[in-house]
CSV table of C-alpha atoms in Angstrom, one decimal:
chain,number,residue,atom,x,y,z
A,1,MET,CA,42.3,-15.4,11.7
A,2,THR,CA,39.7,-17.1,9.5
A,3,ARG,CA,37.4,-17.8,12.4
A,4,LEU,CA,37.6,-14.2,13.4
A,5,LEU,CA,36.7,-13.1,9.9
A,6,TRP,CA,33.7,-15.5,9.7
A,7,LEU,CA,32.6,-14.3,13.1
A,8,PHE,CA,32.8,-10.7,11.9
A,9,VAL,CA,30.8,-11.5,8.8
A,10,ALA,CA,28.2,-13.5,10.7
A,11,VAL,CA,27.6,-10.6,13.1
A,12,TRP,CA,28.0,-7.6,10.8
A,13,ALA,CA,26.4,-8.8,7.6
A,14,PRO,CA,22.8,-9.2,8.9
A,15,ALA,CA,22.9,-5.7,10.5
A,16,ALA,CA,24.3,-4.2,7.3
A,17,LEU,CA,21.6,-5.8,5.2
A,18,ALA,CA,18.9,-4.7,7.6
A,19,GLN,CA,20.2,-1.1,7.4
A,20,ALA,CA,20.3,-1.2,3.6
A,21,ALA,CA,16.7,-2.3,3.2
A,22,PRO,CA,14.6,0.7,2.0
A,23,PRO,CA,11.9,1.9,4.4
A,24,GLN,CA,8.4,0.6,3.7
A,25,PRO,CA,6.0,3.3,2.6
A,26,ASP,CA,3.1,4.3,4.8
A,27,ILE,CA,0.1,3.1,2.9
A,28,HIS,CA,-3.5,4.1,3.9
A,29,LEU,CA,-6.6,3.0,2.0
A,30,ILE,CA,-9.6,5.2,2.5
A,31,TRP,CA,-12.9,3.8,1.3
A,32,MET,CA,-16.0,6.1,1.2
A,33,GLY,CA,-19.5,4.7,0.6
A,34,GLY,CA,-22.7,3.8,2.4
A,35,ASP,CA,-25.6,1.4,2.6
A,36,ASP,CA,-27.5,3.4,0.0
A,37,CYS,CA,-24.9,2.3,-2.5
A,38,PRO,CA,-25.4,-1.4,-3.8
A,39,PRO,CA,-21.8,-1.6,-5.2
A,40,CYS,CA,-20.5,-0.3,-1.8
A,41,LYS,CA,-22.4,-2.9,0.1
A,42,ALA,CA,-21.3,-5.7,-2.2
A,43,TRP,CA,-17.6,-4.5,-2.0
A,44,ARG,CA,-17.7,-4.5,1.8
A,45,THR,CA,-19.3,-8.0,1.8
A,46,THR,CA,-17.0,-9.7,-0.7
A,47,GLU,CA,-13.8,-7.8,-1.4
A,48,LEU,CA,-13.1,-6.1,2.0
A,49,PRO,CA,-12.9,-9.5,3.9
A,50,GLN,CA,-10.5,-10.8,1.2
A,51,LEU,CA,-8.3,-7.7,1.7
A,52,LEU,CA,-8.3,-7.9,5.5
A,53,ALA,CA,-7.3,-11.5,5.3
A,54,ALA,CA,-4.6,-11.1,2.7
A,55,PRO,CA,-1.0,-11.2,4.0
A,56,ASP,CA,-0.1,-8.5,1.5
A,57,PHE,CA,-2.6,-6.2,3.2
A,58,LYS,CA,-0.9,-6.4,6.6
A,59,GLY,CA,0.7,-3.1,7.5
A,60,VAL,CA,-1.8,-1.1,5.4
A,61,ARG,CA,-4.1,1.2,7.3
A,62,PHE,CA,-7.7,1.0,6.3
A,63,SER,CA,-10.4,3.6,7.0
A,64,TYR,CA,-14.0,3.3,6.2
A,65,VAL,CA,-15.9,6.5,5.8
A,66,THR,CA,-19.7,6.4,5.7
A,67,LYS,CA,-20.9,8.6,2.8
A,68,PRO,CA,-24.3,8.7,1.1
A,69,ILE,CA,-24.3,8.5,-2.7
A,70,ARG,CA,-25.5,12.1,-3.1
A,71,ALA,CA,-22.8,13.5,-0.9
A,72,SER,CA,-19.2,14.5,-1.5
A,73,VAL,CA,-16.4,13.9,0.9
A,74,PRO,CA,-18.0,14.3,4.4
A,75,PRO,CA,-17.2,17.3,6.6
A,76,ALA,CA,-14.1,16.9,8.9
A,77,ALA,CA,-16.3,16.4,11.9
A,78,GLN,CA,-17.7,13.2,10.3
A,79,LEU,CA,-14.4,11.7,9.4
A,80,PRO,CA,-12.5,9.2,11.5
A,81,PRO,CA,-9.6,10.8,13.4
A,82,GLU,CA,-6.9,9.3,11.1
A,83,VAL,CA,-8.7,10.7,8.0
A,84,LYS,CA,-9.3,14.3,9.3
A,85,PRO,CA,-5.8,15.6,8.5
A,86,LEU,CA,-6.4,14.5,4.9
A,87,LYS,CA,-9.7,16.3,4.4
A,88,ASP,CA,-8.4,19.1,2.2
A,89,ALA,CA,-6.4,16.6,0.0
A,90,LEU,CA,-9.5,14.4,-0.3
A,91,ASP,CA,-11.7,17.4,-1.3
A,92,ARG,CA,-9.2,18.4,-4.0
A,93,ALA,CA,-8.7,14.8,-5.3
A,94,SER,CA,-12.5,14.2,-5.4
A,95,GLY,CA,-13.1,17.3,-7.5
A,96,GLY,CA,-16.1,18.0,-5.2
A,97,ARG,CA,-18.0,15.2,-6.9
A,98,SER,CA,-20.8,13.2,-5.3
A,99,GLY,CA,-21.4,9.5,-5.9
A,100,SER,CA,-20.2,6.4,-4.3
A,101,PRO,CA,-18.0,4.5,-3.9
A,102,GLN,CA,-14.9,6.8,-3.8
A,103,ALA,CA,-11.5,5.7,-2.6
A,104,ALA,CA,-8.1,7.1,-2.0
A,105,LEU,CA,-4.8,5.3,-1.8
A,106,VAL,CA,-2.6,7.5,0.3
A,107,VAL,CA,1.1,6.9,0.4
A,108,ASN,CA,3.3,8.7,2.9
A,109,GLY,CA,0.5,11.2,3.7
A,110,GLN,CA,-0.1,12.1,0.0
A,111,ILE,CA,-2.9,11.1,-2.4
A,112,TYR,CA,-1.3,8.5,-4.6
A,113,ASP,CA,-4.5,7.4,-6.5
A,114,TYR,CA,-8.1,8.5,-6.2
A,115,TYR,CA,-10.8,6.4,-7.8
A,116,VAL,CA,-14.6,6.1,-8.1
A,117,SER,CA,-15.2,2.4,-8.4
A,118,ALA,CA,-15.4,-0.8,-6.4
A,119,ARG,CA,-12.1,-2.3,-7.4
A,120,PRO,CA,-11.6,-6.1,-6.7
A,121,ALA,CA,-9.5,-7.1,-3.8
A,122,GLU,CA,-7.0,-8.6,-6.2
A,123,THR,CA,-6.5,-5.2,-8.0
A,124,VAL,CA,-6.1,-3.4,-4.7
A,125,LEU,CA,-3.5,-5.9,-3.6
A,126,GLU,CA,-1.7,-5.3,-6.9
A,127,MET,CA,-1.8,-1.5,-6.3
A,128,ILE,CA,-0.3,-2.0,-2.8
A,129,GLY,CA,2.4,-4.3,-4.2
A,130,ALA,CA,3.3,-1.7,-6.8
A,131,VAL,CA,3.6,1.0,-4.1
A,132,ARG,CA,6.0,-1.3,-2.3
A,133,GLY,CA,8.1,-1.6,-5.5
A,134,GLU,CA,7.2,-5.2,-6.3
A,135,TRP,CA,5.8,-4.5,-9.8
A,136,ARG,CA,4.2,-1.9,-12.0
A,137,TYR,CA,1.0,-0.1,-10.9
A,138,PRO,CA,-1.9,-2.0,-12.6
A,139,LEU,CA,-4.0,1.0,-13.7
A,140,PRO,CA,-3.5,4.6,-14.6
A,141,ARG,CA,-3.3,6.7,-11.4
A,142,CYS,CA,-5.4,9.8,-10.8
A,143,LEU,CA,-4.6,12.7,-8.5
A,144,GLN,CA,-7.8,14.6,-9.1
A,145,MET,CA,-11.2,13.6,-10.5
A,146,ALA,CA,-13.6,15.8,-12.4
A,147,ALA,CA,-16.7,16.9,-10.5
A,148,LYS,CA,-18.9,14.8,-12.9
A,149,GLY,CA,-18.4,11.5,-14.6
A,150,ARG,CA,-15.5,9.1,-14.2
A,151,VAL,CA,-13.0,11.5,-15.7
A,152,CYS,CA,-9.5,12.1,-14.3
A,153,VAL,CA,-8.5,15.7,-14.7
A,154,GLU,CA,-5.0,15.3,-13.2
A,155,PRO,CA,-3.4,12.0,-14.0
A,156,ALA,CA,-0.4,11.0,-12.0
A,157,PRO,CA,3.0,11.4,-13.8
């Protein structure tokens, strides 16, 4: 009887634990900037390679959108296919502002944080870890920026 009990635990427990694990969120980082933006170029040269090489970045979708400094979120026709469905949400979150860089952290298809700076790879990895429930989000989140300045008009709750 004891062997049968151990066999049952050995077979059933891993399956039960696998089912109990919460689903991982769908995380998508959208980065918008261009070669006319020195901070954008520097971020792509130094921070992006660190992100792409980081084990914690695995499973995160990354989309690069070319956008001149003086432009707002590009028209849908100029967006990568995986970003096009988010065009309206990006327009709203950006507040219609121009300037680069702009970035959106999208979680499960919704804007989770919108920001207008070149955050270090370490900070972006902290943001992703927080979305996965590993710790607290490292910065105040913004759902909508003002049209001018670095002002958040709709902070996340």
